[in-house]
mmCIF file of C-alpha atoms in Angstrom:
data_model
loop_
_atom_site.group_PDB
_atom_site.id
_atom_site.type_symbol
_atom_site.label_atom_id
_atom_site.label_comp_id
_atom_site.label_asym_id
_atom_site.label_seq_id
_atom_site.Cartn_x
_atom_site.Cartn_y
_atom_site.Cartn_z
ATOM 1 C CA MET A 1 0.000 0.000 0.000
ATOM 2 C CA THR A 2 1.305 3.466 -0.897
ATOM 3 C CA GLY A 3 -0.681 6.228 0.726
ATOM 4 C CA ARG A 4 -0.978 9.717 -0.653
ATOM 5 C CA VAL A 5 -0.106 12.811 1.335
ATOM 6 C CA VAL A 6 -2.569 15.711 1.041
ATOM 7 C CA THR A 7 -1.610 19.069 2.546
ATOM 8 C CA VAL A 8 -4.386 21.521 3.385
ATOM 9 C CA THR A 9 -3.152 25.114 3.530
ATOM 10 C CA SER A 10 -4.438 28.672 3.083
ATOM 11 C CA GLY A 11 -2.045 31.502 3.833
ATOM 12 C CA LYS A 12 -4.585 33.414 5.886
ATOM 13 C CA GLY A 13 -5.736 31.992 9.198
ATOM 14 C CA GLY A 14 -9.316 31.252 10.130
ATOM 15 C CA VAL A 15 -10.596 30.290 6.696
ATOM 16 C CA GLY A 16 -11.383 26.650 7.576
ATOM 17 C CA LYS A 17 -8.229 24.550 7.115
ATOM 18 C CA THR A 18 -8.672 22.486 10.252
ATOM 19 C CA THR A 19 -12.377 21.888 9.736
ATOM 20 C CA ALA A 20 -11.733 20.899 6.128
ATOM 21 C CA THR A 21 -8.931 18.499 7.138
ATOM 22 C CA ALA A 22 -11.107 16.784 9.767
ATOM 23 C CA ASN A 23 -14.075 16.488 7.417
ATOM 24 C CA ILE A 24 -12.215 15.294 4.337
ATOM 25 C CA GLY A 25 -10.477 12.754 6.576
ATOM 26 C CA ALA A 26 -13.779 11.585 8.021
ATOM 27 C CA ALA A 27 -15.310 11.329 4.542
ATOM 28 C CA LEU A 28 -12.404 9.184 3.283
ATOM 29 C CA ALA A 29 -12.417 6.994 6.400
ATOM 30 C CA SER A 30 -16.187 6.482 6.168
ATOM 31 C CA GLU A 31 -15.610 5.023 2.691
ATOM 32 C CA GLY A 32 -13.318 2.449 4.293
ATOM 33 C CA HIS A 33 -9.956 4.102 3.648
ATOM 34 C CA SER A 34 -7.265 4.179 6.298
ATOM 35 C CA VAL A 35 -6.582 7.845 7.122
ATOM 36 C CA VAL A 36 -4.045 9.650 9.313
ATOM 37 C CA CYS A 37 -4.589 13.353 10.050
ATOM 38 C CA ILE A 38 -1.497 15.273 11.186
ATOM 39 C CA ASP A 39 -1.776 18.603 12.982
ATOM 40 C CA ALA A 40 1.324 20.461 11.778
ATOM 41 C CA ASP A 41 0.508 23.651 13.683
ATOM 42 C CA ILE A 42 3.074 23.279 16.484
ATOM 43 C CA GLY A 43 2.202 25.476 19.446
ATOM 44 C CA LEU A 44 -1.369 26.104 18.279
ATOM 45 C CA ARG A 45 -2.903 22.642 18.496
ATOM 46 C CA ASN A 46 -6.445 22.589 17.063
ATOM 47 C CA LEU A 47 -7.240 19.537 15.007
ATOM 48 C CA ASP A 48 -7.702 17.424 18.171
ATOM 49 C CA VAL A 49 -10.557 19.567 19.447
ATOM 50 C CA VAL A 50 -12.255 19.756 16.034
ATOM 51 C CA MET A 51 -12.093 15.945 15.785
ATOM 52 C CA GLY A 52 -13.315 15.557 19.376
ATOM 53 C CA LEU A 53 -10.149 13.743 20.521
ATOM 54 C CA GLU A 54 -8.661 16.351 22.856
ATOM 55 C CA ASN A 55 -9.004 14.145 25.959
ATOM 56 C CA ARG A 56 -7.034 11.253 24.518
ATOM 57 C CA ILE A 57 -3.698 12.894 23.816
ATOM 58 C CA VAL A 58 -0.665 11.339 25.472
ATOM 59 C CA TYR A 59 2.117 11.831 22.915
ATOM 60 C CA ASP A 60 2.404 14.294 20.046
ATOM 61 C CA LEU A 61 4.215 14.972 16.763
ATOM 62 C CA VAL A 62 7.356 16.316 18.439
ATOM 63 C CA ASP A 63 7.508 13.267 20.756
ATOM 64 C CA ILE A 64 7.623 11.029 17.658
ATOM 65 C CA ILE A 65 10.304 13.123 15.970
ATOM 66 C CA GLU A 66 12.468 13.354 19.089
ATOM 67 C CA GLY A 67 12.107 9.636 19.746
ATOM 68 C CA ARG A 68 10.210 9.785 23.038
ATOM 69 C CA CYS A 69 7.563 7.406 21.728
ATOM 70 C CA ARG A 70 6.925 5.012 18.891
ATOM 71 C CA LEU A 71 4.854 6.277 15.953
ATOM 72 C CA LYS A 72 1.882 4.069 16.845
ATOM 73 C CA GLN A 73 1.803 5.361 20.435
ATOM 74 C CA ALA A 74 1.161 8.919 19.249
ATOM 75 C CA MET A 75 -1.585 7.933 16.788
ATOM 76 C CA ILE A 76 -4.987 8.476 18.391
ATOM 77 C CA ARG A 77 -7.767 6.359 16.972
ATOM 78 C CA ASP A 78 -11.013 8.192 16.161
ATOM 79 C CA LYS A 79 -14.086 7.497 18.320
ATOM 80 C CA ARG A 80 -16.401 6.572 15.440
ATOM 81 C CA LEU A 81 -14.179 5.670 12.529
ATOM 82 C CA LYS A 82 -12.007 2.631 13.102
ATOM 83 C CA GLU A 83 -9.484 3.520 10.408
ATOM 84 C CA MET A 84 -9.002 7.213 11.183
ATOM 85 C CA TYR A 85 -6.109 8.440 13.329
ATOM 86 C CA LEU A 86 -4.851 11.768 14.594
ATOM 87 C CA ILE A 87 -1.264 12.765 15.255
ATOM 88 C CA PRO A 88 -1.657 15.889 17.416
ATOM 89 C CA ALA A 89 0.644 18.907 17.369
ATOM 90 C CA ALA A 90 2.853 19.658 20.379
ATOM 91 C CA GLN A 91 1.372 22.474 22.392
ATOM 92 C CA THR A 92 4.384 23.581 24.417
ATOM 93 C CA ARG A 93 6.942 23.790 21.614
ATOM 94 C CA ASP A 94 7.314 25.962 18.522
ATOM 95 C CA LYS A 95 7.585 25.210 14.820
ATOM 96 C CA THR A 96 11.391 24.939 14.881
ATOM 97 C CA ALA A 97 11.005 21.620 16.762
ATOM 98 C CA VAL A 98 10.086 20.007 13.401
ATOM 99 C CA SER A 99 11.925 20.255 10.077
ATOM 100 C CA PRO A 100 10.658 19.614 6.537
ATOM 101 C CA SER A 101 12.816 16.471 6.316
ATOM 102 C CA ASP A 102 11.322 15.187 9.621
ATOM 103 C CA MET A 103 7.889 15.478 8.017
ATOM 104 C CA VAL A 104 9.035 13.723 4.844
ATOM 105 C CA ARG A 105 10.480 10.837 6.898
ATOM 106 C CA LEU A 106 7.360 10.528 9.065
ATOM 107 C CA CYS A 107 5.039 10.481 6.051
ATOM 108 C CA GLU A 108 7.223 7.910 4.255
ATOM 109 C CA GLU A 109 6.586 5.588 7.203
ATOM 110 C CA LEU A 110 2.849 6.326 7.361
ATOM 111 C CA ARG A 111 2.412 5.770 3.627
ATOM 112 C CA ILE A 112 3.272 2.099 4.033
ATOM 113 C CA GLU A 113 0.203 1.221 6.085
ATOM 114 C CA HIS A 114 -2.327 3.963 5.345
ATOM 115 C CA ASP A 115 -4.197 5.167 2.259
ATOM 116 C CA TRP A 116 -4.290 8.877 3.042
ATOM 117 C CA ILE A 117 -2.170 11.181 5.167
ATOM 118 C CA LEU A 118 -3.811 14.593 5.591
ATOM 119 C CA VAL A 119 -1.558 17.374 6.845
ATOM 120 C CA ASP A 120 -3.261 20.388 8.427
ATOM 121 C CA SER A 121 -0.888 23.285 7.740
ATOM 122 C CA PRO A 122 -0.535 26.309 9.994
ATOM 123 C CA ALA A 123 -1.394 29.750 8.581
ATOM 124 C CA GLY A 124 1.446 31.863 7.248
ATOM 125 C CA ILE A 125 4.357 31.240 4.893
ATOM 126 C CA GLU A 126 7.064 30.306 7.376
ATOM 127 C CA ARG A 127 8.612 27.129 8.769
ATOM 128 C CA GLY A 128 5.304 25.521 9.738
ATOM 129 C CA PHE A 129 3.970 25.904 6.206
ATOM 130 C CA ARG A 130 7.240 24.533 4.756
ATOM 131 C CA ASN A 131 6.951 21.562 7.104
ATOM 132 C CA ALA A 132 3.406 20.844 5.959
ATOM 133 C CA LEU A 133 4.290 21.246 2.274
ATOM 134 C CA ALA A 134 7.460 19.129 2.217
ATOM 135 C CA PRO A 135 5.860 15.640 2.213
ATOM 136 C CA SER A 136 2.798 16.440 0.067
ATOM 137 C CA ASP A 137 1.678 14.738 -3.137
ATOM 138 C CA VAL A 138 -1.437 16.892 -3.428
ATOM 139 C CA VAL A 139 -1.855 20.428 -2.114
ATOM 140 C CA ILE A 140 -5.266 21.868 -1.342
ATOM 141 C CA VAL A 141 -5.542 25.631 -0.852
ATOM 142 C CA ILE A 142 -8.628 26.818 0.960
ATOM 143 C CA THR A 143 -9.997 30.349 0.789
ATOM 144 C CA ASN A 144 -13.059 32.459 1.598
ATOM 145 C CA PRO A 145 -14.758 34.909 -0.756
ATOM 146 C CA GLU A 146 -12.983 37.768 1.079
ATOM 147 C CA VAL A 147 -10.358 40.036 -0.495
ATOM 148 C CA SER A 148 -7.775 39.331 2.232
ATOM 149 C CA ALA A 149 -8.193 35.541 2.016
ATOM 150 C CA VAL A 150 -8.063 35.509 -1.801
ATOM 151 C CA ARG A 151 -4.930 37.654 -1.803
ATOM 152 C CA ASP A 152 -3.165 35.374 0.682
ATOM 153 C CA ALA A 153 -4.310 32.300 -1.266
ATOM 154 C CA ASP A 154 -2.648 33.738 -4.384
ATOM 155 C CA ARG A 155 0.603 34.254 -2.489
ATOM 156 C CA ILE A 156 0.540 30.685 -1.145
ATOM 157 C CA ILE A 157 -0.255 29.263 -4.609
ATOM 158 C CA GLY A 158 2.822 31.101 -5.938
ATOM 159 C CA LEU A 159 5.010 29.602 -3.191
ATOM 160 C CA ILE A 160 3.629 26.112 -3.864
ATOM 161 C CA GLU A 161 4.499 26.526 -7.560
ATOM 162 C CA ALA A 162 7.985 27.734 -6.637
ATOM 163 C CA GLU A 163 8.503 24.602 -4.512
ATOM 164 C CA GLU A 164 7.323 22.516 -7.504
ATOM 165 C CA LYS A 165 4.484 21.059 -5.449
ATOM 166 C CA GLY A 166 1.782 22.448 -7.729
ATOM 167 C CA PRO A 167 -0.616 22.794 -9.262
ATOM 168 C CA ALA A 168 -2.580 23.309 -6.074
ATOM 169 C CA GLN A 169 -6.321 22.684 -6.020
ATOM 170 C CA LEU A 170 -8.817 25.116 -4.562
ATOM 171 C CA ILE A 171 -11.593 24.852 -1.987
ATOM 172 C CA ILE A 172 -13.810 27.917 -1.649
ATOM 173 C CA ASN A 173 -15.378 27.964 1.809
ATOM 174 C CA ARG A 174 -18.204 30.009 3.365
ATOM 175 C CA ILE A 175 -19.993 30.902 0.162
ATOM 176 C CA ARG A 176 -23.263 32.772 0.667
ATOM 177 C CA PRO A 177 -25.308 32.316 -2.500
ATOM 178 C CA ASP A 178 -27.750 35.065 -1.486
ATOM 179 C CA MET A 179 -24.912 37.624 -1.259
ATOM 180 C CA VAL A 180 -23.332 36.422 -4.522
ATOM 181 C CA LYS A 181 -26.719 36.834 -6.206
ATOM 182 C CA ARG A 182 -26.985 40.419 -4.938
ATOM 183 C CA GLY A 183 -23.488 41.199 -6.261
ATOM 184 C CA GLU A 184 -22.108 41.741 -2.762
ATOM 185 C CA MET A 185 -19.806 38.695 -2.600
ATOM 186 C CA LEU A 186 -17.114 37.452 -5.013
ATOM 187 C CA SER A 187 -18.568 34.547 -6.988
ATOM 188 C CA VAL A 188 -16.938 31.155 -7.518
ATOM 189 C CA ASP A 189 -16.155 32.175 -11.114
ATOM 190 C CA ASP A 190 -14.577 35.465 -9.981
ATOM 191 C CA ILE A 191 -12.271 33.678 -7.543
ATOM 192 C CA ILE A 192 -11.260 30.977 -10.036
ATOM 193 C CA GLU A 193 -10.522 33.649 -12.646
ATOM 194 C CA LEU A 194 -8.381 35.631 -10.172
ATOM 195 C CA LEU A 195 -6.425 32.678 -8.784
ATOM 196 C CA ALA A 196 -6.345 30.655 -12.032
ATOM 197 C CA ILE A 197 -6.184 27.195 -10.423
ATOM 198 C CA ASP A 198 -8.495 24.191 -10.544
ATOM 199 C CA LEU A 199 -11.369 23.825 -8.140
ATOM 200 C CA ILE A 200 -11.789 20.746 -5.933
ATOM 201 C CA GLY A 201 -14.609 21.854 -3.632
ATOM 202 C CA LEU A 202 -17.253 24.421 -2.726
ATOM 203 C CA ILE A 203 -18.523 24.705 0.842
ATOM 204 C CA PRO A 204 -21.525 26.878 1.672
ATOM 205 C CA ASP A 205 -21.587 29.125 4.736
ATOM 206 C CA ASP A 206 -23.578 26.724 6.870
ATOM 207 C CA GLU A 207 -24.178 26.912 10.615
ATOM 208 C CA GLU A 208 -24.321 23.115 10.760
ATOM 209 C CA ILE A 209 -20.533 23.103 10.288
ATOM 210 C CA MET A 210 -19.999 25.048 13.509
ATOM 211 C CA LYS A 211 -22.516 22.868 15.323
ATOM 212 C CA GLY A 212 -20.465 19.868 14.246
ATOM 213 C CA THR A 213 -17.149 21.341 15.400
ATOM 214 C CA ASN A 214 -18.781 22.416 18.688
ATOM 215 C CA ARG A 215 -19.554 18.782 19.364
ATOM 216 C CA GLY A 216 -16.356 17.428 17.842
ATOM 217 C CA GLU A 217 -18.419 15.509 15.299
ATOM 218 C CA PRO A 218 -17.555 15.975 11.630
ATOM 219 C CA ILE A 219 -20.458 17.163 9.476
ATOM 220 C CA ALA A 220 -19.139 14.901 6.687
ATOM 221 C CA LEU A 221 -20.703 11.952 8.521
ATOM 222 C CA ASN A 222 -24.147 13.566 8.435
ATOM 223 C CA GLY A 223 -25.849 12.092 5.393
ATOM 224 C CA LYS A 224 -28.553 14.760 5.289
ATOM 225 C CA SER A 225 -26.320 17.839 5.385
ATOM 226 C CA VAL A 226 -25.499 19.785 2.195
ATOM 227 C CA SER A 227 -22.104 20.757 3.661
ATOM 228 C CA GLY A 228 -21.471 17.143 4.626
ATOM 229 C CA GLN A 229 -22.137 16.232 0.996
ATOM 230 C CA ALA A 230 -19.749 18.985 -0.121
ATOM 231 C CA PHE A 231 -16.940 17.412 1.963
ATOM 232 C CA ARG A 232 -17.777 13.897 0.771
ATOM 233 C CA ASN A 233 -17.588 15.199 -2.807
ATOM 234 C CA ILE A 234 -14.088 16.570 -2.166
ATOM 235 C CA ALA A 235 -13.044 13.151 -0.816
ATOM 236 C CA SER A 236 -14.409 11.552 -3.970
ATOM 237 C CA ARG A 237 -12.645 14.042 -6.279
ATOM 238 C CA LEU A 238 -9.358 13.354 -4.464
ATOM 239 C CA GLN A 239 -9.772 9.756 -5.587
ATOM 240 C CA GLY A 240 -10.029 10.960 -9.170
ATOM 241 C CA ASN A 241 -13.785 10.675 -9.519
ATOM 242 C CA HIS A 242 -15.711 13.203 -11.541
ATOM 243 C CA VAL A 243 -18.385 14.587 -9.208
ATOM 244 C CA PRO A 244 -20.639 17.447 -10.312
ATOM 245 C CA TYR A 245 -20.705 20.494 -8.020
ATOM 246 C CA ILE A 246 -23.667 21.021 -5.732
ATOM 247 C CA ASP A 247 -25.861 23.793 -7.123
ATOM 248 C CA LEU A 248 -25.780 26.098 -4.101
ATOM 249 C CA TYR A 249 -28.118 28.506 -5.830
ATOM 250 C CA ALA A 250 -30.700 25.840 -6.548
ATOM 251 C CA SER A 251 -30.728 24.477 -3.012
ATOM 252 C CA ASN A 252 -31.110 28.024 -1.792
ATOM 253 C CA ARG A 253 -34.173 28.492 -3.980
ATOM 254 C CA ILE A 254 -35.714 25.443 -2.361
ATOM 255 C CA PHE A 255 -35.010 26.899 1.097
ATOM 256 C CA ASP A 256 -36.515 30.204 -0.030
ATOM 257 C CA ARG A 257 -39.627 28.439 -1.226
ATOM 258 C CA ILE A 258 -39.964 26.447 1.989
ATOM 259 C CA ALA A 259 -39.418 29.582 4.075
ATOM 260 C CA ARG A 260 -42.033 31.444 2.071
ATOM 261 C CA PHE A 261 -44.397 28.465 2.334
ATOM 262 C CA ILE A 262 -44.052 28.468 6.125
ATOM 263 C CA ARG A 263 -44.441 32.242 6.389
ATOM 264 C CA THR A 264 -47.538 32.397 4.243
ATOM 265 C CA GLY A 265 -49.039 29.204 5.572
ATOM 266 C CA GLY A 266 -48.960 27.603 2.140
ATOM 267 C CA ASP A 267 -50.847 30.207 0.105
ATOM 268 C CA MET B 1 -20.986 47.034 -20.004
ATOM 269 C CA SER B 2 -22.363 46.945 -16.465
ATOM 270 C CA ASN B 3 -19.737 49.594 -15.641
ATOM 271 C CA PHE B 4 -21.038 51.756 -18.441
ATOM 272 C CA LEU B 5 -24.631 51.294 -17.261
ATOM 273 C CA ASP B 6 -23.602 52.113 -13.699
ATOM 274 C CA ARG B 7 -21.975 55.320 -14.843
ATOM 275 C CA LEU B 8 -24.955 56.200 -17.026
ATOM 276 C CA LEU B 9 -27.352 55.789 -14.120
ATOM 277 C CA ASN B 10 -24.849 57.329 -11.694
ATOM 278 C CA ARG B 11 -25.013 54.128 -9.686
ATOM 279 C CA GLU B 12 -22.343 52.771 -7.351
ATOM 280 C CA PRO B 13 -20.928 49.497 -8.708
ATOM 281 C CA LYS B 14 -21.671 46.434 -6.549
ATOM 282 C CA SER B 15 -19.088 45.632 -3.888
ATOM 283 C CA ALA B 16 -18.193 42.248 -5.449
ATOM 284 C CA LYS B 17 -17.239 44.034 -8.698
ATOM 285 C CA VAL B 18 -15.124 46.548 -6.765
ATOM 286 C CA ALA B 19 -13.454 43.681 -4.861
ATOM 287 C CA LYS B 20 -12.611 41.852 -8.090
ATOM 288 C CA ASP B 21 -11.159 44.928 -9.782
ATOM 289 C CA ARG B 22 -9.062 45.787 -6.724
ATOM 290 C CA LEU B 23 -7.823 42.211 -6.382
ATOM 291 C CA LYS B 24 -6.800 42.085 -10.057
ATOM 292 C CA LEU B 25 -4.401 44.973 -9.486
ATOM 293 C CA VAL B 26 -3.198 43.775 -6.083
ATOM 294 C CA LEU B 27 -2.399 40.291 -7.406
ATOM 295 C CA ILE B 28 -0.393 41.696 -10.329
ATOM 296 C CA HIS B 29 1.662 43.783 -7.925
ATOM 297 C CA ASP B 30 2.111 40.869 -5.484
ATOM 298 C CA ARG B 31 3.175 38.502 -8.254
ATOM 299 C CA THR B 32 5.538 40.802 -10.147
ATOM 300 C CA ALA B 33 6.760 43.073 -7.338
ATOM 301 C CA MET B 34 5.993 45.937 -9.734
ATOM 302 C CA THR B 35 4.527 49.181 -8.465
ATOM 303 C CA ALA B 36 2.805 51.988 -10.331
ATOM 304 C CA GLN B 37 5.996 54.039 -9.891
ATOM 305 C CA SER B 38 8.333 51.375 -11.278
ATOM 306 C CA LEU B 39 5.985 50.901 -14.225
ATOM 307 C CA ASP B 40 6.134 54.667 -14.893
ATOM 308 C CA ARG B 41 9.940 54.582 -14.815
ATOM 309 C CA LEU B 42 9.935 51.651 -17.231
ATOM 310 C CA LYS B 43 7.593 53.560 -19.526
ATOM 311 C CA ASP B 44 9.870 56.627 -19.521
ATOM 312 C CA ASP B 45 12.870 54.442 -20.343
ATOM 313 C CA MET B 46 11.012 52.735 -23.172
ATOM 314 C CA ILE B 47 9.961 56.076 -24.654
ATOM 315 C CA ARG B 48 13.543 57.291 -24.484
ATOM 316 C CA VAL B 49 15.004 54.205 -26.164
ATOM 317 C CA VAL B 50 12.367 53.765 -28.842
ATOM 318 C CA SER B 51 12.344 57.435 -29.829
ATOM 319 C CA GLN B 52 16.068 57.154 -30.654
ATOM 320 C CA HIS B 53 15.065 54.853 -33.504
ATOM 321 C CA VAL B 54 11.689 56.050 -34.650
ATOM 322 C CA GLU B 55 9.420 59.017 -34.069
ATOM 323 C CA ILE B 56 6.633 58.137 -31.645
ATOM 324 C CA ASP B 57 3.553 59.801 -30.217
ATOM 325 C CA ARG B 58 4.898 60.156 -26.662
ATOM 326 C CA ASP B 59 1.629 61.180 -25.051
ATOM 327 C CA ALA B 60 -0.267 58.150 -26.360
ATOM 328 C CA VAL B 61 2.182 55.497 -25.123
ATOM 329 C CA ARG B 62 0.606 52.897 -22.813
ATOM 330 C CA VAL B 63 2.615 50.354 -20.791
ATOM 331 C CA GLU B 64 0.563 47.910 -18.709
ATOM 332 C CA VAL B 65 0.907 44.575 -16.955
ATOM 333 C CA HIS B 66 -1.861 42.145 -17.894
ATOM 334 C CA LYS B 67 -2.828 39.038 -15.990
ATOM 335 C CA ASP B 68 -3.028 35.890 -18.074
ATOM 336 C CA GLY B 69 -3.968 32.945 -15.849
ATOM 337 C CA ARG B 70 -1.085 32.541 -13.402
ATOM 338 C CA ARG B 71 1.306 34.477 -15.641
ATOM 339 C CA GLN B 72 1.703 38.161 -16.219
ATOM 340 C CA ARG B 73 2.664 39.890 -19.418
ATOM 341 C CA LEU B 74 3.932 43.356 -20.077
ATOM 342 C CA ILE B 75 1.975 45.021 -22.857
ATOM 343 C CA ALA B 76 3.395 48.155 -24.451
ATOM 344 C CA ASP B 77 1.379 50.093 -26.986
ATOM 345 C CA ILE B 78 3.603 52.662 -28.697
ATOM 346 C CA PRO B 79 1.913 54.559 -31.529
ATOM 347 C CA LEU B 80 4.266 55.793 -34.203
ATOM 348 C CA GLN B 81 4.130 59.319 -35.517
ATOM 349 C CA THR B 82 2.786 59.511 -39.039
ATOM 350 C CA LYS B 83 5.446 60.891 -41.300
ATOM 351 C CA ARG B 84 4.473 64.248 -42.749
ATOM 352 C CA ILE B 85 5.146 64.486 -46.418
ATOM 353 C CA ARG B 86 6.527 67.812 -47.465
ATOM 354 C CA ARG B 87 5.620 69.247 -50.769
#
């Protein structure tokens, strides 16, 4: 078995890297793949709490690299998915505790027994980002329809190209179809034209996603959720499948109609 | 076209359109490390060099950076002066 390493990065912080990593991982694992999620944000550990595994941490990424534990001891098995694991970031160290070649070596070992290794990159363009990028076969850049996030995404895409890790693939998160329709939010087409890279996923701005992270339960496992479907579609596209994009505008029209129906009592 | 309509009706363009136009310029500058000032200097240099070889319409010269996917290209439009024929 030769697993593939997928790095999720963004440039700007707070656009949804960690949530996307947890959900794409959950979607792949729910299909029966063996998945390891690595939190590469040393000093700002987050993926554990989004995955709901914060109480199970004994060893972390830096413990593996510095030889204080065996690899398997630091891999925390998910509560629901038998073949999903987390390697948490160290909380009391900084990014210099890990080097890009450490990450390459670690992922080489993980590739042997697992199908997918997802690396949650820290924000920024420094050491932590270089660490996350070094082992990757596939790079996913995530952005929001905000000028600051799109600008930082462009910068990161340029750096990925320079490292010959490209072409990166794009997830656009927190889309509000109602605002796009009113001309008050950059559209998917606008962002693709500006960044000029291929799309791999569209995630609507959906409060169910926060409800999921609040509980530490990935929305990707919720079969009824539109956002859950969006994450499952990304997992499928990563496997090379051609999956049509969810028509966010159409689903919104249905919500509008239902809302109107409720308001007017069905007239 | 929507820009033209907006101007005709004295309407503010939508914020998404403003965002896109601003980002287009910002991304060109980020990617090429070129500023408006350095572009002006380049333009002056080009006018100086080209006019040593051929007569040009200096005021109509345009030098711009265009975005083409993930690449940028420098477009220079240098109109030549029509030669006056003396009788």
